[in-house]
Amino acid sequence: MHISFLIHNAYGIGGTIRTTFNLARTLAERHDVEIVSVLRHRDTPVFDLGPGVALRHLVDMREDGPGYEGDDPAHRRPAKVFPAAENRFAQYSELTDRRIAQHLRRIEADVVVGTRPGLNVHIAKQARRGPVRIGQEHLTLDTHPRELKLALRGAYPRLDAVTTVTEADARAYRTLRLPGVRVEAVPNSVPAPGLLPADGSGKWVVAAGRLARVKRYDVLIRAFAQVAEQRPDWRLRIYGGGAEKAGLRALIDELGLYNHVFLMGPANPLEPEWAKGSIAAVSSSLESFGMTIVEAMRCGLPVVATDCPHGPGEIIEDGVDGRLVPVGKPAALAAALLDLINDDEARKRMGRAALAASVRFDPAMVAGRYESLFDELLARRRGHRLRGTWHRTRGALLSGAYATKDAAQSAVRGVRTA
């Protein structure tokens, strides 16, 4: 099977890039797989793609490279196919429209997979007849503006399937009423880390992700102020960068937590940092999936997370491999953290359960689900082709039979007339 992924920029850093690479690398063990990056802004990808996946780009944005196309006049004119309501619209243009269309008209793949709404629209409208067309949703339908939802409602019926990363988002997509389009929830994958899992003895709570408002690290820091009052021997490390850094630093100083809460900046790889901790914390008001939850669990950490839409409740079994607490409640978050901090046996037991439960997110498991989906859609596509061929052949045979019958009847009539 030849599988082709279309991605915004394979050379950047982000959850969609990482999970696409994980999936492609695993599928490439059994299939012919390529990733086509619309944009390219650096020489080599940040994440490891492995030797089995082909990677190419459509528009070169490396300013110091010989193929730089950022000054192309067509790249200064806005895109017409890529939806204007998509949050990456400013990076798309008449040039990207043209290159994507050329790519999709020529593609020889059995399956073509888009990895964001704007690219899914391109695939729906422009991919040649033949390949199975899949549109992935790595965020959530509910967070898209109304104009984008209308664009998806208009284009997506030409897809064969839409995949979401949570069951909750799959239910939302089914309300769009996309006739003939299969909607399937398939989670993101996270490979097993190449290190020993945490043993639960380190007195560290670990959090990771963009320092963005939606992550509500202010709630986590306020919760940890309550933790530090009772257990001053424990510390909190927060990994990541972003616009909220200055405000979070000021809050840490205001609460006198400069010896207890540390903004560590980005870390890649992150697995060694998870393994140094004993508990992971997630304080978000919204998660499209919860990659950091799975990453922490794969390193043997129980996760204390807010029960926000959409992912945590589908990943964590409350009281078994982690804890779920109400959104935006520092006291509830602090209480759940203290329960695990003060109970060594429960913390270690939940860590072992988290490690075992996280196997369902292994790339081999997730790739297997995609493989089954691709096989079923290809069989359905081939079945339609076979039925179409049968109807055309039957029609031709019937036409020939009727023509022969008419000719015979005419001959008889001719003899009788004579």
mmCIF file of N, CA and C in Angstrom, residues 6 38 79-83 92-93 96-101 104 116-128 133 155-156 159:
data_model
loop_
_atom_site.group_PDB
_atom_site.id
_atom_site.type_symbol
_atom_site.label_atom_id
_atom_site.label_comp_id
_atom_site.label_asym_id
_atom_site.label_seq_id
_atom_site.Cartn_x
_atom_site.Cartn_y
_atom_site.Cartn_z
ATOM 1 N N LEU A 6 -0.046 14.592 3.787
ATOM 2 C CA LEU A 6 0.148 15.995 3.428
ATOM 3 C C LEU A 6 0.123 16.801 4.720
ATOM 4 N N VAL A 38 4.046 20.956 2.828
ATOM 5 C CA VAL A 38 3.739 22.116 1.981
ATOM 6 C C VAL A 38 4.887 23.114 2.054
ATOM 7 N N ALA A 79 -4.304 32.890 -0.656
ATOM 8 C CA ALA A 79 -4.834 31.612 -1.132
ATOM 9 C C ALA A 79 -6.325 31.731 -1.411
ATOM 10 N N LYS A 80 -6.795 30.928 -2.341
ATOM 11 C CA LYS A 80 -8.226 30.901 -2.666
ATOM 12 C C LYS A 80 -8.866 29.562 -2.316
ATOM 13 N N VAL A 81 -8.061 28.505 -2.254
ATOM 14 C CA VAL A 81 -8.598 27.185 -1.917
ATOM 15 C C VAL A 81 -8.480 26.930 -0.414
ATOM 16 N N PHE A 82 -7.322 27.202 0.154
ATOM 17 C CA PHE A 82 -7.119 27.036 1.595
ATOM 18 C C PHE A 82 -8.085 27.970 2.327
ATOM 19 N N PRO A 83 -8.898 27.474 3.255
ATOM 20 C CA PRO A 83 -9.950 28.290 3.875
ATOM 21 C C PRO A 83 -9.404 29.506 4.635
ATOM 22 N N TYR A 92 -0.439 30.691 3.709
ATOM 23 C CA TYR A 92 -0.803 30.079 2.431
ATOM 24 C C TYR A 92 -1.057 31.164 1.389
ATOM 25 N N SER A 93 -0.984 30.771 0.141
ATOM 26 C CA SER A 93 -0.987 31.766 -0.926
ATOM 27 C C SER A 93 -1.434 31.139 -2.236
ATOM 28 N N THR A 96 1.022 28.331 -2.931
ATOM 29 C CA THR A 96 0.751 27.054 -2.257
ATOM 30 C C THR A 96 -0.478 26.388 -2.846
ATOM 31 N N ASP A 97 -1.504 27.181 -3.177
ATOM 32 C CA ASP A 97 -2.682 26.616 -3.842
ATOM 33 C C ASP A 97 -2.267 25.846 -5.094
ATOM 34 N N ARG A 98 -1.434 26.472 -5.903
ATOM 35 C CA ARG A 98 -1.040 25.873 -7.176
ATOM 36 C C ARG A 98 -0.201 24.613 -6.966
ATOM 37 N N ARG A 99 0.778 24.684 -6.033
ATOM 38 C CA ARG A 99 1.657 23.536 -5.814
ATOM 39 C C ARG A 99 0.883 22.352 -5.219
ATOM 40 N N ILE A 100 -0.014 22.631 -4.289
ATOM 41 C CA ILE A 100 -0.804 21.554 -3.696
ATOM 42 C C ILE A 100 -1.689 20.902 -4.751
ATOM 43 N N ALA A 101 -2.319 21.724 -5.594
ATOM 44 C CA ALA A 101 -3.181 21.193 -6.654
ATOM 45 C C ALA A 101 -2.386 20.313 -7.611
ATOM 46 N N LEU A 104 -1.640 16.981 -5.887
ATOM 47 C CA LEU A 104 -2.800 16.100 -5.723
ATOM 48 C C LEU A 104 -3.316 15.550 -7.048
ATOM 49 N N ARG A 116 -4.562 18.624 8.617
ATOM 50 C CA ARG A 116 -5.195 19.790 9.226
ATOM 51 C C ARG A 116 -6.372 20.185 8.334
ATOM 52 N N PRO A 117 -7.356 20.927 8.863
ATOM 53 C CA PRO A 117 -8.564 21.206 8.089
ATOM 54 C C PRO A 117 -8.318 21.834 6.724
ATOM 55 N N GLY A 118 -7.429 22.833 6.640
ATOM 56 C CA GLY A 118 -7.192 23.502 5.361
ATOM 57 C C GLY A 118 -6.663 22.554 4.309
ATOM 58 N N LEU A 119 -5.780 21.648 4.699
ATOM 59 C CA LEU A 119 -5.230 20.675 3.758
ATOM 60 C C LEU A 119 -6.251 19.600 3.423
ATOM 61 N N ASN A 120 -7.118 19.272 4.375
ATOM 62 C CA ASN A 120 -8.194 18.329 4.092
ATOM 63 C C ASN A 120 -9.140 18.883 3.026
ATOM 64 N N VAL A 121 -9.381 20.185 3.070
ATOM 65 C CA VAL A 121 -10.215 20.821 2.050
ATOM 66 C C VAL A 121 -9.559 20.694 0.681
ATOM 67 N N HIS A 122 -8.253 20.939 0.610
ATOM 68 C CA HIS A 122 -7.528 20.752 -0.647
ATOM 69 C C HIS A 122 -7.713 19.329 -1.173
ATOM 70 N N ILE A 123 -7.530 18.341 -0.299
ATOM 71 C CA ILE A 123 -7.641 16.942 -0.714
ATOM 72 C C ILE A 123 -9.056 16.644 -1.198
ATOM 73 N N ALA A 124 -10.050 17.133 -0.461
ATOM 74 C CA ALA A 124 -11.441 16.889 -0.850
ATOM 75 C C ALA A 124 -11.752 17.469 -2.228
ATOM 76 N N LYS A 125 -11.217 18.643 -2.502
ATOM 77 C CA LYS A 125 -11.552 19.332 -3.748
ATOM 78 C C LYS A 125 -10.651 18.966 -4.920
ATOM 79 N N GLN A 126 -9.403 18.584 -4.649
ATOM 80 C CA GLN A 126 -8.424 18.523 -5.734
ATOM 81 C C GLN A 126 -7.757 17.174 -5.963
ATOM 82 N N ALA A 127 -7.840 16.255 -5.002
ATOM 83 C CA ALA A 127 -7.181 14.960 -5.214
ATOM 84 C C ALA A 127 -7.833 14.238 -6.385
ATOM 85 N N ARG A 128 -7.022 13.636 -7.214
ATOM 86 C CA ARG A 128 -7.556 12.936 -8.378
ATOM 87 C C ARG A 128 -8.406 11.750 -7.935
ATOM 88 N N ARG A 133 -9.364 9.071 0.364
ATOM 89 C CA ARG A 133 -9.074 10.405 0.896
ATOM 90 C C ARG A 133 -9.451 10.467 2.371
ATOM 91 N N ALA A 155 -17.000 20.892 2.007
ATOM 92 C CA ALA A 155 -15.967 20.123 1.309
ATOM 93 C C ALA A 155 -15.863 18.673 1.767
ATOM 94 N N TYR A 156 -16.052 18.416 3.054
ATOM 95 C CA TYR A 156 -15.756 17.097 3.606
ATOM 96 C C TYR A 156 -16.595 15.944 3.042
ATOM 97 N N LEU A 159 -14.669 13.509 1.049
ATOM 98 C CA LEU A 159 -13.683 12.623 1.672
ATOM 99 C C LEU A 159 -14.292 11.235 1.888
#
